[in-house]
């Protein structure tokens, strides 16, 4: 692999067909597909959806990196300046992208509040992920924007966090995120797909989801998971026939 | 007490009358009854229900013990083998029992996914408890199986966990679980009853619940908790009269 | 500031007008106002509402301090005594006040159960906050009393906690709480207002909330957060005009 | 047991003979003796000696309780006041006593620095225990005062800690400490003896130490620990004979 | 790989030549060699030597598994019984082996005390590793037995731990340990070598150590680590020449 | 304060006179001086010296930022490449500077090993600080280079860490570090001085150390800390006289 991948990349648009597929798969399905390619560390551990019924999150990553605050630099006055990168992230994260915030795991101050979430929603940003937490969580839920965090962190951002850089490689909840990597979030949590693998991973994950639908019907009819899940060559052949036959009712 | 208790026991069926009683009591009631017998460490701390509205969990424990995975043994290929104990646990846990998983507290990989939960549900297993977490949590909720975990853990099981033994004594979330011990789970969490005490604990816990119903009516009428809760000999006598009188309305 | 503030104060009644205002503001708004006065550590971190839909919590603090239990002092027999301070707290916490429990962060035993919550509700206490956890959480939710905890902690109180003092200064979830300080809890968490600042903080926080309503309307119409949020002198002037004009529809 | 024990007690002098015995026993021996009396939670977990070669610590507890700091009360100016209880603790802790500091487990600011340690040493205080940490650790080691902490915590005390009370019951590293309770610290850590048990615990612990000396000689000669350690009635009889015989060489 | 490896194996003697080599290499060297074979999780994280100057630890693993204690089974009386597996481990761990204790990470009670350590030393056991801690740490240091732990844990074992099985696969500090696996401990910590790889890993790790000696001499003379460390084909050829030349002084 | 400070700065040389002063003061003294200027968060919490007797660490910060590793980018092959920033940091950190490593708090892989430490020592780098840990700790101690870490972390760096950037603002153990900020490390830990304040902080900290010497002599003679420590205007005047008098013996 070329070393160029370690350099920040402009967030690229996500192929609508790939997005469509990723909207239908689970984060755990994606993680399984990546594991087959040797990627073992792709799920952000400890990061949970803000709302139980928020929509699936899919989009390329646009990153914001925080470091700890310092009292002279992170006054409320400085926070209001026009070049503050926290607010620049809100205005500059591309529509369709996911804002991924590296808060260094800090739960001592807010990674985002409801005004920012409302603005992101309006601008068409897909959602937000932080390894810290938010303030005004109830109002953020009200926006409908799918957001992920560790737990609520209501204190004002400048108390503990300084926004230092936009759209560069970061770590978030123990996972590397390069700009443009594809983020998928569901009720289980958030998975990161290296951007150059997004298309093939989407295909393979969707295939796994469809096979699981087949397996689920058999399980509902009383079949053992041995020889069925995980799939075997025989069960795959059986699945292919079933698909070819138009996915008929499974009989017990 | 005989030393024989430290040896693995075949999970025994739970007396339906005992089960019926335990379906009506809280885990905290059970813990209180056990405390009176000197058992101080019976609640699994940090383990929560997967779903806010899942049914009460009652049943004898059938255990699965994980140790950390090793890359050569825990390949996806080996995971698919017919003698994999993770999947054997799913097929062999007796109907009516509770599958108790000792994941060593690992949240780095999944203790169970939705296909396994669906199979357990079909087989009549009562529920699942782990000191780790699950993948496909939304779909597991969909099965209606009462499940307990620490938090979501979506990565594939072989990334971090190796199934090493079935139905032997284990630790789970800080509590000893011997095969056949009776598990009771409600919205507060999970408590473990040593199997030889299940009958008397069920009786005593149900009695406490009924007394609490009596106390609750008085509290709702404005009575102080002093002399009422915890019960005193006087308030117990009053309760007995009230029961004898057919549990009439409590007057203020 | 006089040193007298470090001495325990009788919980004082909260001015109904102040309470009314604080019922309308977020805990994060309050924290922001306090930050402007130099108070950086006012939100209890890691403390969450017991119920997603419980009412806003506002009231002066009445405190209970626990220390670790000792087997000879914290028998169930002693727990039932008339001078037990855990139960005295339940009977003596003034109506309108908030019972703030310093459990030393212990999750090994319960800070409160449902009988106690029912009694507090009857007595008109505003709610309960602990840096530990509760038992009978479902039943406590049933009372409607707004309660905050770290996570469920169902074991019996005397297993790990000894009630040692009432209504003295305590720490709770990393924040100092002096008797009479004003507690505000919403879905984000719990904030503590030094009692002598309650009136001015309530005014200023309500003002911030109203400004946010103005800002939210503009954001919903597509306006950038720059120059709008946080407020600038210009946007404040615009807001004042808007208020003077009777808060008309915001046009895009 | 009388409830009076729950009230703060003036630190009482420790019988010199008891102190002499406790200087010869290990904290783990003391814990074992207390376990036989039903006390399971007497060792401060996670608290370690500041210096590997500091002398054994023995003395009655004199306590200092901290709560979290508040910026208006815990200015450096207020810290310098004559009624500051942190400094009062340094001047008022009786000679021979152990200063036990309840820092609520905070490692964000110092429980003590070297000037305070030097003053305590001069005043004849036996040593210091905190569930937080110290600043100037190297200089404190230089004083020779036996001190225990969790880890270094160099920031100035008022950054995070407010001294709120002297010589009242506190929790320290998960253990209840009542004024006058006897503290024993060695290289393993710190154990707390309820004051009314100090004499009998000292006797019994010293006896255990002497039996261990007997057992160690046999182990060094190749004897199995079965039937020797823990002691059996037979091995105790053998020990008694050995003592009666003047503790002769143990032959293999 | 055969599934047979997942079954418990009798601890086998370690080839003296392999032991000799492993006594000369660092745990980090071993981990590097294993990483080349795809093993990423072989170092026990958080486990440290009890004594800064204890000898290198090498030997095949003999395991003891603890689960949480239960008050009726883990009385002091039961602890003294002849079939107690904690003491059986002390008497049955083969000479030359390393006793590896799975304490489930519990620091609430002791994994071993000084009497047990003295007996192990006498019996020729190589050392002890636990993911919990010890009591009587100073006296254990006195035996000279190399021991590893997380931190001191002086309370009596039966307070929190029940010995449930000997010489079966366990997890210890996050690493899988199968009986007979080769343990190597130095001042960095403890690494586990799958038993069937011990010979080749020892050879390769020793080779790496010798190359590092070569590299260290060059670094001491001012050479850059680029092209030297990690080794390149060129630097390996240079090393081979240097070895062939009798390892002469390295000139700057 | 100008916003320019938030931009990376080339590490600037440290005035030798300032360095000389900072070699004589404690990290806690520095923290106190910074607190007077409003900086509350300057000590890296949880970071300890690798060796108890390593020299004082003083120098401007040169930073290395890690993010989590990804298997395709962080192969051992890529680790050996000439443009690897981990090794570039070792070769490019200026003589006299301190290498400050932001490992995101990861203890799963090594921030540095002994070959790298030897090279840094040769190159005249002042020392190393990480919020992770090292491998080959004993050999690093042997170099004499003052190093700070959280705890040993021997696994190979590419297992968990990817070097992503050099000499930009980072967070380390909860403290903001801008390139050129002055690092001071002693046995208590590590403090960070904003670069533009180094001169005045050094002066004021040295003054505090000298006053403490005065106070220590009085304490050794039995004087109370009240009116002496912290200093009062009176005690400062007394100190000034004592200095003017040539620092004579302090009489009791």
Short mmCIF file of N, CA, C and O in Angstrom, two decimals, chain E residues 115-186:
data_model
loop_
_atom_site.label_atom_id
_atom_site.label_comp_id
_atom_site.label_asym_id
_atom_site.label_seq_id
_atom_site.Cartn_x
_atom_site.Cartn_y
_atom_site.Cartn_z
N UNK E 115 4.02 -17.60 52.85
CA UNK E 115 4.23 -19.02 53.17
C UNK E 115 4.17 -19.86 51.89
O UNK E 115 4.97 -20.76 51.68
N UNK E 116 3.19 -19.55 51.07
CA UNK E 116 3.05 -20.27 49.80
C UNK E 116 4.25 -20.02 48.90
O UNK E 116 4.76 -20.95 48.25
N UNK E 117 4.70 -18.77 48.86
CA UNK E 117 5.86 -18.45 48.01
C UNK E 117 7.10 -19.22 48.49
O UNK E 117 7.88 -19.74 47.68
N UNK E 118 7.26 -19.30 49.80
CA UNK E 118 8.42 -20.01 50.35
C UNK E 118 8.36 -21.49 49.96
O UNK E 118 9.38 -22.10 49.60
N UNK E 119 7.19 -22.06 50.02
CA UNK E 119 7.04 -23.47 49.66
C UNK E 119 7.32 -23.68 48.16
O UNK E 119 8.01 -24.64 47.78
N UNK E 120 6.82 -22.80 47.33
CA UNK E 120 7.08 -22.91 45.88
C UNK E 120 8.58 -22.81 45.61
O UNK E 120 9.13 -23.56 44.80
N UNK E 121 9.22 -21.88 46.27
CA UNK E 121 10.67 -21.70 46.11
C UNK E 121 11.39 -22.99 46.48
O UNK E 121 12.27 -23.47 45.74
N UNK E 122 11.01 -23.54 47.62
CA UNK E 122 11.67 -24.78 48.07
C UNK E 122 11.46 -25.90 47.05
O UNK E 122 12.37 -26.69 46.77
N UNK E 123 10.27 -25.96 46.51
CA UNK E 123 9.93 -27.05 45.59
C UNK E 123 10.55 -26.86 44.20
O UNK E 123 10.42 -27.71 43.33
N UNK E 124 11.20 -25.74 43.97
CA UNK E 124 11.87 -25.57 42.68
C UNK E 124 10.99 -25.01 41.58
O UNK E 124 11.36 -25.03 40.40
N UNK E 125 9.84 -24.48 41.97
CA UNK E 125 8.97 -23.82 40.97
C UNK E 125 9.68 -22.55 40.50
O UNK E 125 10.38 -21.89 41.28
N UNK E 126 9.52 -22.21 39.22
CA UNK E 126 10.30 -21.09 38.65
C UNK E 126 9.81 -19.72 39.08
O UNK E 126 10.59 -18.78 39.21
N UNK E 127 8.50 -19.59 39.28
CA UNK E 127 7.97 -18.28 39.67
C UNK E 127 6.45 -18.28 39.58
O UNK E 127 5.83 -19.33 39.32
N UNK E 128 5.85 -17.11 39.81
CA UNK E 128 4.40 -16.99 39.88
C UNK E 128 3.95 -15.74 39.14
O UNK E 128 4.61 -14.70 39.20
N UNK E 129 2.83 -15.88 38.43
CA UNK E 129 2.21 -14.75 37.73
C UNK E 129 0.74 -14.72 38.09
O UNK E 129 0.08 -15.76 38.06
N UNK E 130 0.21 -13.54 38.45
CA UNK E 130 -1.24 -13.41 38.68
C UNK E 130 -1.75 -12.14 38.04
O UNK E 130 -0.99 -11.16 37.93
N UNK E 131 -3.01 -12.13 37.66
CA UNK E 131 -3.64 -10.88 37.23
C UNK E 131 -4.35 -10.21 38.41
O UNK E 131 -5.11 -9.26 38.21
N UNK E 132 -4.10 -10.71 39.60
CA UNK E 132 -4.53 -10.06 40.83
C UNK E 132 -3.30 -9.56 41.56
O UNK E 132 -2.42 -8.95 40.95
N UNK E 133 -3.22 -9.84 42.88
CA UNK E 133 -2.06 -9.39 43.65
C UNK E 133 -1.78 -10.29 44.83
O UNK E 133 -2.53 -11.23 45.12
N UNK E 134 -0.72 -9.98 45.54
CA UNK E 134 -0.26 -10.81 46.66
C UNK E 134 -0.41 -10.10 47.99
O UNK E 134 -0.62 -8.90 48.05
N UNK E 135 -0.27 -10.87 49.09
CA UNK E 135 -0.10 -10.33 50.42
C UNK E 135 1.32 -10.63 50.88
O UNK E 135 1.99 -11.47 50.29
N UNK E 136 1.78 -9.97 51.91
CA UNK E 136 3.13 -10.20 52.43
C UNK E 136 4.17 -9.98 51.34
O UNK E 136 5.13 -10.75 51.20
N UNK E 137 3.99 -8.92 50.57
CA UNK E 137 4.85 -8.73 49.40
C UNK E 137 6.32 -8.62 49.79
O UNK E 137 7.19 -9.16 49.11
N UNK E 138 6.60 -7.96 50.90
CA UNK E 138 8.00 -7.81 51.32
C UNK E 138 8.63 -9.18 51.58
O UNK E 138 9.76 -9.46 51.17
N UNK E 139 7.90 -10.05 52.25
CA UNK E 139 8.44 -11.37 52.56
C UNK E 139 8.55 -12.23 51.29
O UNK E 139 9.46 -13.05 51.17
N UNK E 140 7.64 -12.06 50.37
CA UNK E 140 7.75 -12.79 49.09
C UNK E 140 9.02 -12.35 48.38
O UNK E 140 9.78 -13.18 47.86
N UNK E 141 9.28 -11.04 48.38
CA UNK E 141 10.53 -10.56 47.78
C UNK E 141 11.73 -11.26 48.44
O UNK E 141 12.69 -11.60 47.77
N UNK E 142 11.63 -11.47 49.73
CA UNK E 142 12.72 -12.10 50.47
C UNK E 142 13.04 -13.52 50.00
O UNK E 142 14.17 -13.99 50.17
N UNK E 143 12.06 -14.19 49.43
CA UNK E 143 12.30 -15.57 48.98
C UNK E 143 13.14 -15.61 47.71
O UNK E 143 13.71 -16.65 47.39
N UNK E 144 13.19 -14.51 46.98
CA UNK E 144 13.93 -14.50 45.72
C UNK E 144 13.16 -15.08 44.55
O UNK E 144 13.64 -15.08 43.41
N UNK E 145 11.96 -15.57 44.80
CA UNK E 145 11.14 -16.14 43.73
C UNK E 145 10.64 -15.02 42.81
O UNK E 145 10.02 -14.07 43.29
N UNK E 146 10.88 -15.09 41.48
CA UNK E 146 10.36 -14.03 40.62
C UNK E 146 8.84 -14.10 40.52
O UNK E 146 8.29 -15.12 40.07
N UNK E 147 8.18 -13.04 40.92
CA UNK E 147 6.71 -13.01 40.95
C UNK E 147 6.20 -11.75 40.26
O UNK E 147 6.83 -10.70 40.33
N UNK E 148 5.05 -11.87 39.62
CA UNK E 148 4.42 -10.77 38.89
C UNK E 148 2.99 -10.61 39.38
O UNK E 148 2.30 -11.60 39.60
N UNK E 149 2.55 -9.35 39.47
CA UNK E 149 1.20 -9.06 39.92
C UNK E 149 0.78 -7.70 39.36
O UNK E 149 1.57 -6.98 38.76
N UNK E 150 -0.49 -7.34 39.59
CA UNK E 150 -0.97 -6.01 39.21
C UNK E 150 -0.65 -5.00 40.32
O UNK E 150 -0.05 -3.97 40.07
N UNK E 151 -1.06 -5.30 41.54
CA UNK E 151 -0.66 -4.50 42.70
C UNK E 151 -0.97 -5.31 43.95
O UNK E 151 -1.67 -6.31 43.89
N UNK E 152 -0.43 -4.88 45.08
CA UNK E 152 -0.67 -5.61 46.33
C UNK E 152 -2.16 -5.83 46.57
O UNK E 152 -2.97 -4.93 46.29
N UNK E 153 -2.50 -7.00 47.10
CA UNK E 153 -3.89 -7.34 47.41
C UNK E 153 -3.89 -8.15 48.70
O UNK E 153 -4.07 -9.37 48.67
N UNK E 154 -3.72 -7.48 49.85
CA UNK E 154 -3.47 -8.23 51.08
C UNK E 154 -4.64 -8.97 51.72
O UNK E 154 -4.38 -9.88 52.50
N UNK E 155 -5.91 -8.66 51.45
CA UNK E 155 -6.95 -9.39 52.19
C UNK E 155 -6.88 -10.90 51.95
O UNK E 155 -6.44 -11.36 50.90
N UNK E 156 -7.36 -11.65 52.94
CA UNK E 156 -7.33 -13.11 52.88
C UNK E 156 -8.05 -13.62 51.62
O UNK E 156 -9.13 -13.12 51.26
N UNK E 157 -7.47 -14.61 51.00
CA UNK E 157 -8.01 -15.15 49.75
C UNK E 157 -9.51 -15.44 49.80
O UNK E 157 -10.25 -15.04 48.89
N UNK E 158 -10.01 -16.14 50.83
CA UNK E 158 -11.43 -16.53 50.80
C UNK E 158 -12.40 -15.34 50.85
O UNK E 158 -13.60 -15.53 50.64
N UNK E 159 -11.91 -14.16 51.14
CA UNK E 159 -12.81 -13.00 51.11
C UNK E 159 -13.38 -12.78 49.71
O UNK E 159 -14.54 -12.40 49.55
N UNK E 160 -12.59 -13.07 48.69
CA UNK E 160 -13.07 -12.76 47.34
C UNK E 160 -12.80 -13.85 46.31
O UNK E 160 -13.38 -13.80 45.23
N UNK E 161 -11.97 -14.84 46.61
CA UNK E 161 -11.55 -15.79 45.57
C UNK E 161 -11.76 -17.24 45.99
O UNK E 161 -11.45 -17.62 47.12
N UNK E 162 -12.26 -18.04 45.05
CA UNK E 162 -12.47 -19.47 45.26
C UNK E 162 -11.65 -20.24 44.22
O UNK E 162 -11.85 -20.07 43.01
N UNK E 163 -10.75 -21.13 44.66
CA UNK E 163 -9.93 -21.88 43.70
C UNK E 163 -10.75 -23.01 43.10
O UNK E 163 -11.23 -23.88 43.82
N UNK E 164 -10.93 -23.00 41.79
CA UNK E 164 -11.91 -23.92 41.21
C UNK E 164 -11.30 -24.95 40.29
O UNK E 164 -11.89 -26.01 40.07
N UNK E 165 -10.11 -24.70 39.74
CA UNK E 165 -9.56 -25.69 38.79
C UNK E 165 -8.06 -25.52 38.66
O UNK E 165 -7.52 -24.42 38.81
N UNK E 166 -7.40 -26.65 38.35
CA UNK E 166 -5.96 -26.68 38.17
C UNK E 166 -5.62 -27.09 36.74
O UNK E 166 -6.26 -27.99 36.19
N UNK E 167 -4.62 -26.45 36.19
CA UNK E 167 -3.99 -26.84 34.95
C UNK E 167 -4.96 -26.99 33.78
O UNK E 167 -4.90 -27.97 33.03
N UNK E 168 -5.79 -26.02 33.61
CA UNK E 168 -6.64 -25.95 32.42
C UNK E 168 -6.41 -24.61 31.74
O UNK E 168 -5.79 -23.71 32.32
N UNK E 169 -6.84 -24.44 30.49
CA UNK E 169 -6.62 -23.16 29.82
C UNK E 169 -7.31 -22.02 30.58
O UNK E 169 -8.46 -22.18 31.00
N UNK E 170 -6.61 -20.93 30.73
CA UNK E 170 -7.17 -19.77 31.43
C UNK E 170 -6.82 -18.50 30.66
O UNK E 170 -5.98 -18.50 29.75
N UNK E 171 -7.45 -17.42 31.07
CA UNK E 171 -7.03 -16.09 30.66
C UNK E 171 -6.29 -15.45 31.82
O UNK E 171 -6.67 -15.66 32.98
N UNK E 172 -5.25 -14.71 31.54
CA UNK E 172 -4.53 -14.01 32.60
C UNK E 172 -4.10 -12.65 32.06
O UNK E 172 -3.31 -12.58 31.10
N UNK E 173 -4.63 -11.59 32.63
CA UNK E 173 -4.30 -10.22 32.22
C UNK E 173 -4.51 -10.05 30.72
O UNK E 173 -3.73 -9.40 30.03
N UNK E 174 -5.58 -10.66 30.21
CA UNK E 174 -5.97 -10.46 28.82
C UNK E 174 -5.29 -11.37 27.82
O UNK E 174 -5.52 -11.24 26.61
N UNK E 175 -4.49 -12.33 28.28
CA UNK E 175 -3.79 -13.24 27.38
C UNK E 175 -4.23 -14.67 27.66
O UNK E 175 -4.38 -15.06 28.83
N UNK E 176 -4.42 -15.47 26.60
CA UNK E 176 -4.72 -16.89 26.77
C UNK E 176 -3.48 -17.63 27.23
O UNK E 176 -2.39 -17.42 26.68
N UNK E 177 -3.64 -18.48 28.24
CA UNK E 177 -2.53 -19.32 28.71
C UNK E 177 -3.01 -20.76 28.72
O UNK E 177 -3.93 -21.11 29.47
N UNK E 178 -2.39 -21.60 27.87
CA UNK E 178 -2.69 -23.03 27.86
C UNK E 178 -1.60 -23.73 28.67
O UNK E 178 -0.42 -23.32 28.61
N UNK E 179 -1.96 -24.75 29.43
CA UNK E 179 -0.95 -25.46 30.20
C UNK E 179 0.23 -25.86 29.32
O UNK E 179 0.03 -26.40 28.22
N UNK E 180 1.41 -25.60 29.77
CA UNK E 180 2.61 -25.93 29.01
C UNK E 180 3.12 -24.79 28.15
O UNK E 180 4.27 -24.83 27.69
N UNK E 181 2.30 -23.77 27.92
CA UNK E 181 2.81 -22.58 27.22
C UNK E 181 4.01 -22.04 27.99
O UNK E 181 4.08 -22.14 29.23
N UNK E 182 4.94 -21.44 27.28
CA UNK E 182 6.16 -21.01 27.96
C UNK E 182 6.06 -19.53 28.35
O UNK E 182 5.79 -18.67 27.51
N UNK E 183 6.28 -19.30 29.62
CA UNK E 183 6.18 -17.96 30.20
C UNK E 183 7.58 -17.36 30.26
O UNK E 183 8.52 -18.02 30.71
N UNK E 184 7.71 -16.11 29.82
CA UNK E 184 8.98 -15.38 29.97
C UNK E 184 8.66 -14.04 30.64
O UNK E 184 7.83 -13.28 30.13
N UNK E 185 9.31 -13.79 31.76
CA UNK E 185 9.09 -12.53 32.47
C UNK E 185 10.40 -11.80 32.72
O UNK E 185 11.38 -12.42 33.13
N UNK E 186 10.40 -10.50 32.44
CA UNK E 186 11.56 -9.68 32.77
C UNK E 186 11.05 -8.39 33.40
O UNK E 186 9.91 -8.34 33.85
#
